Structures are given as structure tokens and as C-alpha cells.
XYZ file of C-alpha atoms in Angstrom:
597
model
C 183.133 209.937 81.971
C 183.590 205.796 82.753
C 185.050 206.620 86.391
C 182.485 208.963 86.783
C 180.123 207.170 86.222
C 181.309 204.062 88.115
C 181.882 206.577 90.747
C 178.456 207.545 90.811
C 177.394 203.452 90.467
C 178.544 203.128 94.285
C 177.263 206.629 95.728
C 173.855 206.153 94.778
C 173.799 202.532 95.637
C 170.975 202.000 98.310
C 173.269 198.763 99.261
C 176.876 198.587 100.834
C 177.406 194.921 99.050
C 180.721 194.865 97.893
C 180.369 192.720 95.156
C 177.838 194.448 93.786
C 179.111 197.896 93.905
C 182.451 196.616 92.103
C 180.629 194.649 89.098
C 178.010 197.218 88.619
C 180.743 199.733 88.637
C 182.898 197.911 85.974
C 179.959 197.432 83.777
C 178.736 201.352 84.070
C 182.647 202.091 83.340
C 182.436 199.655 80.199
C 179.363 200.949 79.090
C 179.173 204.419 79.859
C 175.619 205.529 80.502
C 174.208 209.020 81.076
C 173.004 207.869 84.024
C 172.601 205.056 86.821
C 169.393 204.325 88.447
C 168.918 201.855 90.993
C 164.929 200.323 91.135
C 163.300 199.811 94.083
C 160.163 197.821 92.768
C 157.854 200.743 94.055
C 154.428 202.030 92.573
C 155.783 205.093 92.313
C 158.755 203.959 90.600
C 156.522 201.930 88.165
C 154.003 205.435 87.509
C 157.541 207.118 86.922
C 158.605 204.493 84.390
C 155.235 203.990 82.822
C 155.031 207.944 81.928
C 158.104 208.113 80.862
C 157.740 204.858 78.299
C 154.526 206.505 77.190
C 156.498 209.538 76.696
C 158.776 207.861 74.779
C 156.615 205.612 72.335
C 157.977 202.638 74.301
C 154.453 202.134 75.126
C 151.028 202.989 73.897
C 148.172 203.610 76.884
C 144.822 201.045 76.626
C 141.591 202.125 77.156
C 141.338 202.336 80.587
C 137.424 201.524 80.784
C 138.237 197.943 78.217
C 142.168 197.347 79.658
C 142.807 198.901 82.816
C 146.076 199.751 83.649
C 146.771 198.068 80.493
C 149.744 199.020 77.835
C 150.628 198.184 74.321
C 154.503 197.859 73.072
C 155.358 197.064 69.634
C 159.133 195.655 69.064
C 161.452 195.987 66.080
C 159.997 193.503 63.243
C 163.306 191.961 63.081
C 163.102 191.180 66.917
C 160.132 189.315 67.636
C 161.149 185.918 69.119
C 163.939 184.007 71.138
C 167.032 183.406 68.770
C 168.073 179.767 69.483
C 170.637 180.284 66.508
C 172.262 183.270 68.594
C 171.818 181.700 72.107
C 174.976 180.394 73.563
C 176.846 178.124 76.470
C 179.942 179.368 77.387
C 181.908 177.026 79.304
C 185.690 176.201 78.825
C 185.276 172.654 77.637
C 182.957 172.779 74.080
C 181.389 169.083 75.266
C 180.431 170.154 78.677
C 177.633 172.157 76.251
C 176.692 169.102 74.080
C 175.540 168.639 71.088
C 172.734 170.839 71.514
C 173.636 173.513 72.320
C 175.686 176.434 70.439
C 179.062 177.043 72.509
C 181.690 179.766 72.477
C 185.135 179.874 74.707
C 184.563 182.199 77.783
C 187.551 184.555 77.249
C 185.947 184.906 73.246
C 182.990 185.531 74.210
C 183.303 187.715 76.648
C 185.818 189.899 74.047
C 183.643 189.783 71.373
C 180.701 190.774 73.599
C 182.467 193.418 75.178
C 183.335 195.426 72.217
C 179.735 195.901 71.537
C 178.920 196.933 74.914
C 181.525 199.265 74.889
C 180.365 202.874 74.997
C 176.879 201.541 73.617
C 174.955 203.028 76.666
C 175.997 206.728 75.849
C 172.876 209.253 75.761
C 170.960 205.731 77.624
C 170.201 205.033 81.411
C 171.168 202.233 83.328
C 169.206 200.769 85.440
C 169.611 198.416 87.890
C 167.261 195.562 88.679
C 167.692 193.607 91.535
C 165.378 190.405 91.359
C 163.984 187.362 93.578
C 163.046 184.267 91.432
C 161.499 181.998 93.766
C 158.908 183.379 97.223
C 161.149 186.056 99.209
C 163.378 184.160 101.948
C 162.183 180.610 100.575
C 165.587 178.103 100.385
C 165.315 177.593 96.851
C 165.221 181.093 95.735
C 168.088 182.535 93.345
C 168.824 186.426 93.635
C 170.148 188.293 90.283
C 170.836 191.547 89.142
C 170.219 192.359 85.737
C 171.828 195.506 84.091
C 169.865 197.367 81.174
C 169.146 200.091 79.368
C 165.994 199.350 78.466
C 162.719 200.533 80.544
C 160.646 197.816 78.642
C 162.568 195.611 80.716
C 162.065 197.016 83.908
C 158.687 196.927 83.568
C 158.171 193.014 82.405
C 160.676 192.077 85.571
C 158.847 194.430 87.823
C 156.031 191.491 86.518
C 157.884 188.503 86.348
C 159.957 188.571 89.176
C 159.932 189.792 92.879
C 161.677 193.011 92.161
C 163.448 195.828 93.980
C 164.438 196.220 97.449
C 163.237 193.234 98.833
C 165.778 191.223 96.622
C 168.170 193.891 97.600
C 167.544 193.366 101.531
C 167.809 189.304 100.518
C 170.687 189.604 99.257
C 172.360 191.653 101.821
C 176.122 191.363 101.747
C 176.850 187.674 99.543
C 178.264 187.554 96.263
C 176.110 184.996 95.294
C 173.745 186.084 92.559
C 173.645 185.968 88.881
C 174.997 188.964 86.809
C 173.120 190.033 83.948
C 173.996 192.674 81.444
C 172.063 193.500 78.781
C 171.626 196.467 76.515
C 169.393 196.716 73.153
C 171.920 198.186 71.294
C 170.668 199.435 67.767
C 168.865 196.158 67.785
C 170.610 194.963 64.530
C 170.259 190.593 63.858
C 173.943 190.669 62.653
C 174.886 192.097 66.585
C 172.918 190.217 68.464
C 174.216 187.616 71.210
C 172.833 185.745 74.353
C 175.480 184.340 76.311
C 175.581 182.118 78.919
C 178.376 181.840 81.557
C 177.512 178.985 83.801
C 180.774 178.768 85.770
C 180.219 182.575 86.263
C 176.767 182.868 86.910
C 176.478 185.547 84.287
C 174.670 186.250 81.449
C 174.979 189.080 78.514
C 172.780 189.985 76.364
C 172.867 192.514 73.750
C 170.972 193.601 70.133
C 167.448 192.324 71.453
C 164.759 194.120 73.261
C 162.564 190.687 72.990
C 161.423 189.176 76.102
C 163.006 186.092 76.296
C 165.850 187.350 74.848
C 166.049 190.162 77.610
C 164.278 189.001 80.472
C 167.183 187.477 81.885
C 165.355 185.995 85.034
C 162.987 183.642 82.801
C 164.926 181.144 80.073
C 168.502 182.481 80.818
C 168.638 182.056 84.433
C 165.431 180.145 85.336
C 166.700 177.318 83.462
C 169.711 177.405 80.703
C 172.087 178.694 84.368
C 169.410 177.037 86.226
C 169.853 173.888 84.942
C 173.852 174.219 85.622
C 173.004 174.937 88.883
C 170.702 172.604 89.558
C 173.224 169.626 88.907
C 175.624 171.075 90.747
C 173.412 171.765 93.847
C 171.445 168.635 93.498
C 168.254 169.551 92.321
C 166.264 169.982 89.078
C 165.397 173.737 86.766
C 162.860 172.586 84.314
C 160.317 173.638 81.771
C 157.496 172.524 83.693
C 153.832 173.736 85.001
C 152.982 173.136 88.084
C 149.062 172.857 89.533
C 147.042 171.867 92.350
C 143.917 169.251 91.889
C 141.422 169.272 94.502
C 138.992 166.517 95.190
C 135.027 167.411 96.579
C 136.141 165.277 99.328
C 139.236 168.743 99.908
C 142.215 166.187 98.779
C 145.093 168.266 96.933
C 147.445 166.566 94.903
C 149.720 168.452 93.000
C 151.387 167.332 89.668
C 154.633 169.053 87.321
C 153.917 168.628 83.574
C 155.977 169.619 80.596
C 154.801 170.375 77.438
C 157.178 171.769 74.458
C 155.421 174.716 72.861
C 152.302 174.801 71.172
C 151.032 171.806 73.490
C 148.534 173.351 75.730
C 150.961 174.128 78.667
C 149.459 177.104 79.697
C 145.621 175.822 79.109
C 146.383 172.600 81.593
C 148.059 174.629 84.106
C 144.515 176.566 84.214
C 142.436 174.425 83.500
C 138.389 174.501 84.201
C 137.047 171.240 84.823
C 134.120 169.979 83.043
C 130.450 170.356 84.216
C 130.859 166.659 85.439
C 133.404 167.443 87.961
C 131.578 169.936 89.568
C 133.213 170.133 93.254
C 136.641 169.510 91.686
C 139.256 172.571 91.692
C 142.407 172.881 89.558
C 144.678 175.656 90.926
C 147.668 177.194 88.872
C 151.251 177.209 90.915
C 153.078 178.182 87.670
C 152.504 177.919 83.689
C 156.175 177.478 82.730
C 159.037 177.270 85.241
C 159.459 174.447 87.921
C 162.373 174.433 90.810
C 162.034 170.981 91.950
C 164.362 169.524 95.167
C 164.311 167.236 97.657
C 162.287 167.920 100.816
C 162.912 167.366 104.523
C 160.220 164.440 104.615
C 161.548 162.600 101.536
C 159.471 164.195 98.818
C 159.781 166.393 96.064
C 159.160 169.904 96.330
C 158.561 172.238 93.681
C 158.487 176.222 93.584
C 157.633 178.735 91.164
C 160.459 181.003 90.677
C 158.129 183.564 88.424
C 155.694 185.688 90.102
C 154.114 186.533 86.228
C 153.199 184.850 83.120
C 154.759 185.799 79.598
C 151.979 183.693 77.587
C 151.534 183.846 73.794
C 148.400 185.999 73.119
C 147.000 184.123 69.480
C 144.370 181.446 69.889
C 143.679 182.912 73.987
C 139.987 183.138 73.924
C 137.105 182.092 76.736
C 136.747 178.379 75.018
C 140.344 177.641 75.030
C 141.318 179.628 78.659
C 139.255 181.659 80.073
C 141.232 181.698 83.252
C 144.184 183.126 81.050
C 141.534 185.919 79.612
C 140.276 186.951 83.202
C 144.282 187.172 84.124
C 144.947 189.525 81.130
C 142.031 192.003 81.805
C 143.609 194.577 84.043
C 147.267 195.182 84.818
C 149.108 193.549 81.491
C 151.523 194.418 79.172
C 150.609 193.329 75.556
C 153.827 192.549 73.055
C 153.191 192.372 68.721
C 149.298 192.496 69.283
C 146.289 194.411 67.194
C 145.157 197.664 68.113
C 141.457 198.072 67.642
C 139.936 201.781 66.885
C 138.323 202.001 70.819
C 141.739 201.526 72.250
C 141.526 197.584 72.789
C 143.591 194.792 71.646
C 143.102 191.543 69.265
C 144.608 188.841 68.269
C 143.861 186.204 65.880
C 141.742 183.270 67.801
C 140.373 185.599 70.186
C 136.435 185.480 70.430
C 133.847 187.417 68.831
C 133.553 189.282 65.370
C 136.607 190.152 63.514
C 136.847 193.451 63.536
C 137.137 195.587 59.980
C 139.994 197.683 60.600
C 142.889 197.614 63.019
C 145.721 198.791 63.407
C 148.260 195.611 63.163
C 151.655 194.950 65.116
C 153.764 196.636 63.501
C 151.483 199.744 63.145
C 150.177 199.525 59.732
C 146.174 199.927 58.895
C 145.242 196.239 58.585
C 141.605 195.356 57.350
C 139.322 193.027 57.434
C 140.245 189.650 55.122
C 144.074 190.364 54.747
C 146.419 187.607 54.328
C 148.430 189.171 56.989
C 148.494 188.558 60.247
C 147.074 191.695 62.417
C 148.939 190.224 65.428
C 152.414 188.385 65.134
C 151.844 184.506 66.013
C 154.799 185.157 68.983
C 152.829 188.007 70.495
C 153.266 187.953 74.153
C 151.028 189.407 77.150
C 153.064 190.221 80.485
C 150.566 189.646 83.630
C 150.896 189.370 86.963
C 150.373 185.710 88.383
C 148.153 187.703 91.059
C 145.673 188.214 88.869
C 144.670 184.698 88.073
C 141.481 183.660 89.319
C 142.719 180.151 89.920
C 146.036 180.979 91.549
C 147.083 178.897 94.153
C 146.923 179.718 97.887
C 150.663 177.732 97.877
C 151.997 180.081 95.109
C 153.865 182.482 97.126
C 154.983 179.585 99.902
C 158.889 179.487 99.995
C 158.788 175.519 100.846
C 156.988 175.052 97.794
C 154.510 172.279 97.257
C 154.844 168.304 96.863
C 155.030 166.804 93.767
C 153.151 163.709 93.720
C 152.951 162.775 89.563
C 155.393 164.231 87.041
C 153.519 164.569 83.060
C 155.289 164.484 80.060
C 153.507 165.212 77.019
C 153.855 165.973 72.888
C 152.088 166.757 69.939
C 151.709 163.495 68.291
C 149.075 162.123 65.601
C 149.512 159.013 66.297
C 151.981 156.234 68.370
C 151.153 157.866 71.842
C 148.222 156.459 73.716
C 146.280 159.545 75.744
C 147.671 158.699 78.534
C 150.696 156.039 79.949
C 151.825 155.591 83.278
C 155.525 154.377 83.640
C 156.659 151.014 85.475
C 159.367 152.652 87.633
C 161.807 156.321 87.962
C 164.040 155.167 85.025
C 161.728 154.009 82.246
C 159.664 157.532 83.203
C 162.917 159.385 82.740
C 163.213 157.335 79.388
C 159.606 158.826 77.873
C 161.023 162.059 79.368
C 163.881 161.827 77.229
C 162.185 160.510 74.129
C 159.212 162.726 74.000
C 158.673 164.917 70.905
C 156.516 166.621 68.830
C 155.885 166.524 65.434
C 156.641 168.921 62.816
C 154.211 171.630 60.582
C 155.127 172.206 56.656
C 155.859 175.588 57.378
C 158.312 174.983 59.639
C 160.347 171.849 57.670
C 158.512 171.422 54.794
C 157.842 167.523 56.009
C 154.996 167.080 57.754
C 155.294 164.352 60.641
C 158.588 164.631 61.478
C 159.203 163.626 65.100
C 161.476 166.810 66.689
C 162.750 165.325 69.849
C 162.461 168.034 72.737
C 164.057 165.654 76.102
C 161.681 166.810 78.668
C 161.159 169.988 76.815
C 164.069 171.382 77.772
C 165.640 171.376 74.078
C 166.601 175.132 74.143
C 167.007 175.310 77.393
C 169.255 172.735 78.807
C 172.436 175.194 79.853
C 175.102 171.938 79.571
C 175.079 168.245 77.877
C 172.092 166.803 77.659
C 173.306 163.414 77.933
C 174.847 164.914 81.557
C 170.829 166.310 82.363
C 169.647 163.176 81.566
C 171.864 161.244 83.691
C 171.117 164.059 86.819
C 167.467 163.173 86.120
C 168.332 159.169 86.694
C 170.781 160.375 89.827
C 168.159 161.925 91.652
C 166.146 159.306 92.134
C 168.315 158.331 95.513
C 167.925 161.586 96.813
C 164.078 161.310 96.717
C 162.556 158.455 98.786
C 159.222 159.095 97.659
C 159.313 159.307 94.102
C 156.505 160.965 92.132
C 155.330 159.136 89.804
C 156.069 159.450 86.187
C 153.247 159.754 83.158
C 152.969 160.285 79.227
C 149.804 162.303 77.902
C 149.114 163.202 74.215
C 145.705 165.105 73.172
C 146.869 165.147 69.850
C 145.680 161.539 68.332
C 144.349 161.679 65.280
C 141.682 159.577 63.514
C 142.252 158.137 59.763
C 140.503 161.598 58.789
C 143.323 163.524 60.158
C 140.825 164.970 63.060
C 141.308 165.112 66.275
C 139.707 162.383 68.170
C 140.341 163.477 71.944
C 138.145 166.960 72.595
C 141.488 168.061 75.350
C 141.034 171.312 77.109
C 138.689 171.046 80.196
C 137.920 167.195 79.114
C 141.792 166.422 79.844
C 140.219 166.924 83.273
C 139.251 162.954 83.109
C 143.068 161.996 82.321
C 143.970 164.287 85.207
C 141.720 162.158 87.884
C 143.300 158.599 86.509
C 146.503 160.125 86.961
C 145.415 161.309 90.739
C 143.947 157.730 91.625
C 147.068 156.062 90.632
C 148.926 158.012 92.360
C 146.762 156.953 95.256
C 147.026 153.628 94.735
C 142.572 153.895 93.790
C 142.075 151.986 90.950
C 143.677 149.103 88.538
C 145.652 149.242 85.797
C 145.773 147.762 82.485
C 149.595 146.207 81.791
C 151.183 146.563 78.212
C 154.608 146.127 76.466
C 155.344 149.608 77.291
C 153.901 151.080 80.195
C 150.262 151.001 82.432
C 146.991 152.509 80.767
C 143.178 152.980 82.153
C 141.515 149.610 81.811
C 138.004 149.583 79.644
C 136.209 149.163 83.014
C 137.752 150.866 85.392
C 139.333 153.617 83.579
C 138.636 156.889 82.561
C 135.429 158.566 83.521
C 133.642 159.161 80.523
C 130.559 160.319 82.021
C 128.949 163.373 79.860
C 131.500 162.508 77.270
C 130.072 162.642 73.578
C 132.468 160.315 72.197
C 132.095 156.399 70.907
C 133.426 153.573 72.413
C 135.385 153.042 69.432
C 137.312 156.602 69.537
C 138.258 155.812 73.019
C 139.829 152.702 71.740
C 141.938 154.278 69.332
C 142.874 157.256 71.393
C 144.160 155.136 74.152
C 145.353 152.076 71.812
C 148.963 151.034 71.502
C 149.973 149.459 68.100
C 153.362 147.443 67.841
C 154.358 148.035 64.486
C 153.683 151.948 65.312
C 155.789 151.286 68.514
C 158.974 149.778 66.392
C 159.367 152.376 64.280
C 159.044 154.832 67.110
C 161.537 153.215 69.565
C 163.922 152.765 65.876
C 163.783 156.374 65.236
C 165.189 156.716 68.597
C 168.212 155.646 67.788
C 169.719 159.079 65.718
C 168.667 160.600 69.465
C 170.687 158.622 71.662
C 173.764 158.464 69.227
C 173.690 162.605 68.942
C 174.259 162.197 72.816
C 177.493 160.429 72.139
C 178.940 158.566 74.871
C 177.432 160.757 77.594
C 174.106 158.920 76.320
C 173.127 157.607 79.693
C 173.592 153.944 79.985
C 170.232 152.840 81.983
C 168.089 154.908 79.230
C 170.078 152.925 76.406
C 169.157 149.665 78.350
C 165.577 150.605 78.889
C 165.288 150.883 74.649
C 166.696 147.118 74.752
C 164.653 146.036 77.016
C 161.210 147.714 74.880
C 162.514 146.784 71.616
C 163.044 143.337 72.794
C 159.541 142.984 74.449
C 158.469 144.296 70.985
C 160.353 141.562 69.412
C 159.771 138.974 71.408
């Protein structure tokens, strides 16, 4: 049956690649599937798919008149999120991984892996998904082929990625792309394994029909193999939005941020300005994933490898994004959400009336006032990036767009002003490296605790971090005009424990100080550790219902808040070892001895 079917892997192929035919060949042989079908990213192919799903109780059919075109899938209870515990690097040297990431020997890996692929795609079809990340033809864009038995799949990529025979025909007859298997297997925690080969551009996946555990374009290649790659090719994979701002007087600027979750990420990247800034435009590039290299003119240039958006659904409402509710009204696939009696979704956080009875996501009546959750705080919508109102014309343009301001921001009550601009490349790198967020009693049982996530790339950084951090410092001499570098935080707190900066569409106002110092438009106030908006020349608080005192504490900088902060640094850097990059090391010295001084 295994030579069959590998037989029957290279007749059917609509490509003569060599490379391809062989591995997809030796993974059909490995794990024998009924059948092999190759996708070709068409409608009809998607109708086919869709029915079939349906058919299956893969997915459950919207209302068409409330959610056009709209499907509901609910997962295994037990699968429901990434797995950072079962997420590995697998490179031949265990400190070429670091400290933060887990790591497992190639050859064992690849053993251990194989004997539960083996044979576990019996009764199952294969399919074959042949993916763009990054605009069609565009010199930053990374082909891959992902292997899976799961239709689920096929239909989130068919989203998420430029799919089918137009990554095919880009490919043509190279071996370079990244090989992906991954099969759901009988979705049991004790099987389940993400591994990442970055010497092999490969990645294997198996026990998880979560997204991204399975969508092996997004976090697998798009940054834990993009990262790899990005060092070795000289350029930079991150966790980053990226968006356009647009003046009345038609000046676009457009800035990278990253956030680490549950920091507004997708919000910002969408972002409708206030009634002040009427004649102002923000337009979305991307909400998550940032290619960023060096251009011809000396700039940076960033892409969007993902042509959809896998956003968390809780909390989504027409106050917090209603960009992100217009995107998810047609076209979507909903993940772990509420089904309401008409054949509609909810979530909790989304607006109007709660209803009295749903059906919850795991398919249990749920009523009105349970202590249970109707939808699971990880649920996920799938949408096309098409159907944002607010998408970019510069989306889908393979030479990307120039970066002009890179933002790092956290989650922090107090310590971080709203907004810091950084003297120079290597102390921006340095608040890059230290930012954090801090964490919730449910999820330590201390509340405050500062979780550093370097550039927010934590779970995602596919080699040593203290190696990513130096790459970040190294690139400054391939860019001659260096964007520059920021720190935001919306999350200052008053002595009540209440917010004190409104954020959403108000972090509109940071936005524009960060756009006129980038254009060299308006002066700067100088402290210890960084520049912030003078008191007359600052921020625009026009319209702004907020005192002058609240102001002054969300933008103040306290020294004895700033000692402890740049102490508790310290367990950071030594977790990095001796790959802890010297110039970051310095650049603490040089703080804590302004502090001092």
C-alpha cells in the first residue's frame, strides 16, 4: 500500500519538481493515506472542501442572512491553544536553542516523531498544500508545503496564506521551501509534538488540530524557522504589526510595533482615530507577522507574509475594534465560539444583550448567568485580510513598505511612561529586549510579576535568544537609515488600580508624536532614560477628558521605580548566559549608573 501510494504521490502531481515529488512521496509511504490530493487554491476546490467538512461535522454552516459564507468549528477540549511545553528546536547543538526554548537532537526527534506518523493516515486523505507567505513573486517571500490530513487545515491556509497553484508555479523546479508534515492523529496531549528543524527547513507536527499548532505557515515557519532564517539571510522574522498613518496633508508613514499578547496588537494595527483627527487615516499592513530587510535605498522594508488574520474572538466588539468586527462579518471561520439559537455566534465582550441560552464551545446548552464561559477565552476567528475595511493599498506589494519607527510595548501598571523614544539603534534594541508584561493571579498566583517577552518573540524565537538579540544589534550596519526605535504602555495605572490612559482610538495622539519625531517636527523632553513629549509641545490633548495631573503620571518617570526595574533585569541577562550580548549589558551600566549618579 506505501509504494502505492507514493506511486500515486508523483502521478497525480500537477508539478514535475523533483524534490517535491520525492519528499511528498516518502512521507505518503511513511504515512500511508487512503488517498493523495493535491490543492489548487480554487473556489471550487474550497465549495468541495467546505461540503465535505459540513458533511463531516468538521464544520457547522452560519446563518447565511447574519454570517455569510460564515462557518463554525469546535476543536477537541483538550486542544484549544498553542502548547509552548510541547513546542520544540531541533538543532544538533542544545545551546544553539537557548535557554528558552525546549530542544530535542534531530536524529531523536525525528525517530520518535516518526513512529507516530507511521501508518497514522490509514482510512485519512492527504492533502497537499502548497503555500506563498509573503505577495506572489515579491523577494522576500518563503514557499512551503505543508502535508495534512486534516481539511480544517486546508481551509484556514486557503485564508492565511496565498495558496495553491500559484505557490506551485513560484516554486517551479527549486528545492527551496519548507516541509511541513502534520497529521491530527487521535489528538491525544500525551502524543502531541511540534518540531522544529531549522537546519532542515522542516517542521512536524502531530496530535493537534489547533491552529497555531497546525497552521504551519503562521508561528512555525513565519517566525520560530523564520527567525533561523532570517539571521542567516540577513534580515529580521518578528512578531510585529505593521500599519500605515496618513496625514490630511496625504503624508504616509508607516511604523512595526510589537505587542506580547493581550496588549492591544490587533486593536492598534486597526485603529480608528479619534473625532479630533478627522482627515487622519490609519491603514492595517498586517496584525501579527513582520518580514523586515534591508532595501535598495538604505531603508527598511517590511512585508506581510499572511494574507489572513487568526485574531482571538473574546472582548472583539464595535468600542474596542470595529474594523476587526466589519472584517469578521462575511467569509470567516469561527474556532471555540457560542452558538446562538438564530444560527449566529457570541463571545464574551461582544456588544449588545447577553443572550439567555446558547449553545457553548464545546456544544453544551449554556444559559444565561453561568460561571462558565460560553466561548473559550482562546477562541479564534479565521478572516481574510481582504475583508478589512482599513487594509492597506501596499498590502499585497512584494517590495513591501518602509519602516520609518519601530514600537515596543507591554502591559505594565506602572514604571513605563506612555510613551519613550530611544537615544540611538542599541539602547532601542535594549527596551526591545527588556520589555515585559506583567502577570494575572490566575496565571502565577502573584500578581505583578514582570514576564520578560524580548521583543515579543518569547515563544517564538526558533534559536538563542542571546544570538537574536545580537542579529538585532548587527543589523544596524546593514540599514543606513535606521527607523527609529519607541516604548509605549497604555496600561498605567493610578493609586486606585484604574487605568489612567483611555488607549484604543486615543493612542491615536501617541501615534502622531511618534510620526513628528520621526520627522524631525517637534522637541523633545530629555531624561535619564530616553526622550518623552514635553508639557508644551507634546501630545495633543485636544478633546481629551483627562486632567493635567493624569497626564503627568501617565507619562512620568520615577527613579526609585526605574532601579528596581533595570535590577530585576539582571535574572534576564544572566539566563542568556554568555551569549548575553555585550552592548545591551553595557547599555544597563550605563542607565543604572545615570540612575546612580
Amino acid at each position: 500500500m506505501a509504494s502505492t501510494q507514493a506511486a500515486a504521490a508523483t502521478e497525480q502531481a500537477p508539478t514535475k519538481n523533483p524534490t517535491l515529488l520525492a519528499w511528498v512521496a516518502k512521507m505518503a509511504a511513511m504515512t500511508q493515506p487512503d488517498r493523495i490530493v493535491w490543492c489548487d487554491g480554487s473556489e471550487a476546490e474550497k465549495q468541495r472542501l467546505t461540503e465535505q467538512a459540513v458533511k463531516d461535522g468538521t464544520l457547522i454552516p452560519l446563518n447565511p442572512q447574519k454570517r455569510p459564507g460564515c462557518y463554525l468549528h469546535r476543536s477537541n477540549p483538550n486542544d484549544v491553544a498553542r502548547v509552548e511545553h510541547l513546542t520544540f528546536i531541533c538543532t544538533p547543538n542544545k545551546t544553539d536553542a537557548g535557554p528558552t526554548n525546549n530542544w530535542m537532537e534531530p536524529e531523536a526527534a525525528y525517530t520518535k516523531l516518526s513512529q507516530l506518523f507511521e501508518g497514522c493516515m490509514k482510512g485519512r486523505t492527504m492533502y497537499v498544500v502548497p503555500y506563498a507567505m509573503g505577495p506572489l513573486g515579491g523577494p522576500s517571500t518563503k514557499i512551503g508545503v505543508e502535508l495534512t490530513d486534516s481539511d480544517y487545515v486546508v481551509l484556514n491556509m486557503r485564508i492565511m496564506t496565498r495558496m495553491g497553484k500559484a505557490a506551485l508555479d513560484m516554486l517551479g523546479d527549486s528545492d527551496d521551501f519548507n516541509r511541513g508534515l502534520h497529521s491530527t492523529g487521535d489528538v491525544n496531549p500525551d502524543r502531541r509534538y511540534i518540531c522544529h528543524f531549522p537546519q532542515d527547513n522542516t517542521i512536524w507536527s502531530f496530535g493537534s488540530g489547533y491552529g497555531g499548532n497546525v497552521l504551519l505557515g503562521k508561528k512555525c515557519l513565519a517566525l520560530r524557522i523564520g527567525s533561523y532564517l532570517g539571521r542567516e539571510e540577513g534580515w529580521l522574522a518578528e512578531h510585529m504589526l505593521i500599519l500605515g498613518v496618513t496625514s490630511p496633508k496625504g503624508e504616509t508613514t508607516y511604523i512595526a510595533a510589537a505587542f506580547p499578547s493581550a496588549c492591544g496588537k490587533t486593536n492598534f494595527a486597526m485603529m480608528i482615530p479619534p473625532k479630533e483627527y478627522a482627515g487622519w487615516k490609519i491603514e492595517t499592513v498586517g496584525d501579527d507577522i513582520a518580514w523586515m530587510r534591508p532595501g535598495p535605498d538604505g531603508r527598511l522594508y517590511a512585508i506581510n507574509p499572511e494574507a489572513g488574520y487568526f485574531g482571538v474572538v473574546p472582548g472583539t466588539n464595535y468600542k474596542t475594534n470595529p474594523n476587526a468586527m466589519e472584517t469578521i462579518a462575511k467569509d470567516t471561520l469561527f474556532t471555540n465560539v457560542a452558538l446562538t439559537p438564530d444560527g449566529d455566534v457570541w463571545w464574551e465582550g461582544k456588544d449588545g444583550e447577553v443572550p439567555e441560552e446558547l449553545t457553548d464551545w464545546q456544544g453544551k446548552p449554556w444559559k444565561k448567568g453561568s460561571t462558565e464561559k460560553a466561548a473559550h477565552p482562546n477562541s479564534r476567528f479565521t478572516a481574510p485580510m481582504s475583508n478589512n475595511p482599513v487594509l492597506s493599498g501596499k498590502a499585497n506589494n512584494p517590495q513591501g513598505v518602509p519602516i520609518s519607527a519601530i514600537i515596543f510595548g507591554g502591559r505594565r501598571s506602572n514604571t513605563v511612561p506612555l510613551v519613550l523614544q530611544a537615544f540611538n539603534w542599541t539602547h532601542g534594541v535594549f527596551l526591545g529586549a527588556t520589555m515585559g508584561s506583567e502577570t494575572t493571579a490566575a496565571a502565577t498566583g502573584k500578581v505583578g510579576v514582570v514576564r520578560r517577552d524580548p521583543m515579543a518573540m518569547l515563544p517564538f524565537c526558533g534559536y538563542h535568544m542571546g544570538d537574536y538579540l545580537q542579529h538585532w544589534l548587527d543589523m544596524q550596519k546593514s540599514i543606513p537609515q535606521l527607523p527609529k526605535i519607541f516604548q509605549v504602555n497604555w496600561f498605567r495605572q493610578d493609586k486606585n488600580g484604574k487605568f489612567i490612559w483611555p488607549g484604543f482610538g486615543e493612542n491615536m495622539r501617541v501615534l502622531e508624536w511618534i510620526v513628528n519625531r520621526v520627522h524631525g517636527r517637534v522637541p523633545t523632553q530629555e531624561t535619564l532614560l530616553g526622550w518623552v513629549p514635553r508639557q508644551d509641545q507634546g501630545l495633543n490633548l485636544n478633546g481629551l477628558d483627562l486632567p493635567a495631573e493624569a497626564i503627568t503620571e501617565a507619562t512620568s518617570i520615577k527613579e526609585d521605580e526605574w532601579k528596581s526595574e533595570l535590577k530585576s533585569q539582571e535574572v534576564f541577562f544572566e539566563q542568556l548566559g554568555t551569549k548575553a550580548p555585550e552592548a545591551l549589558m553595557l547599555q544597563r551600566k550605563l542607565l543604572i549608573a545615570r540612575l546612580d549618579g
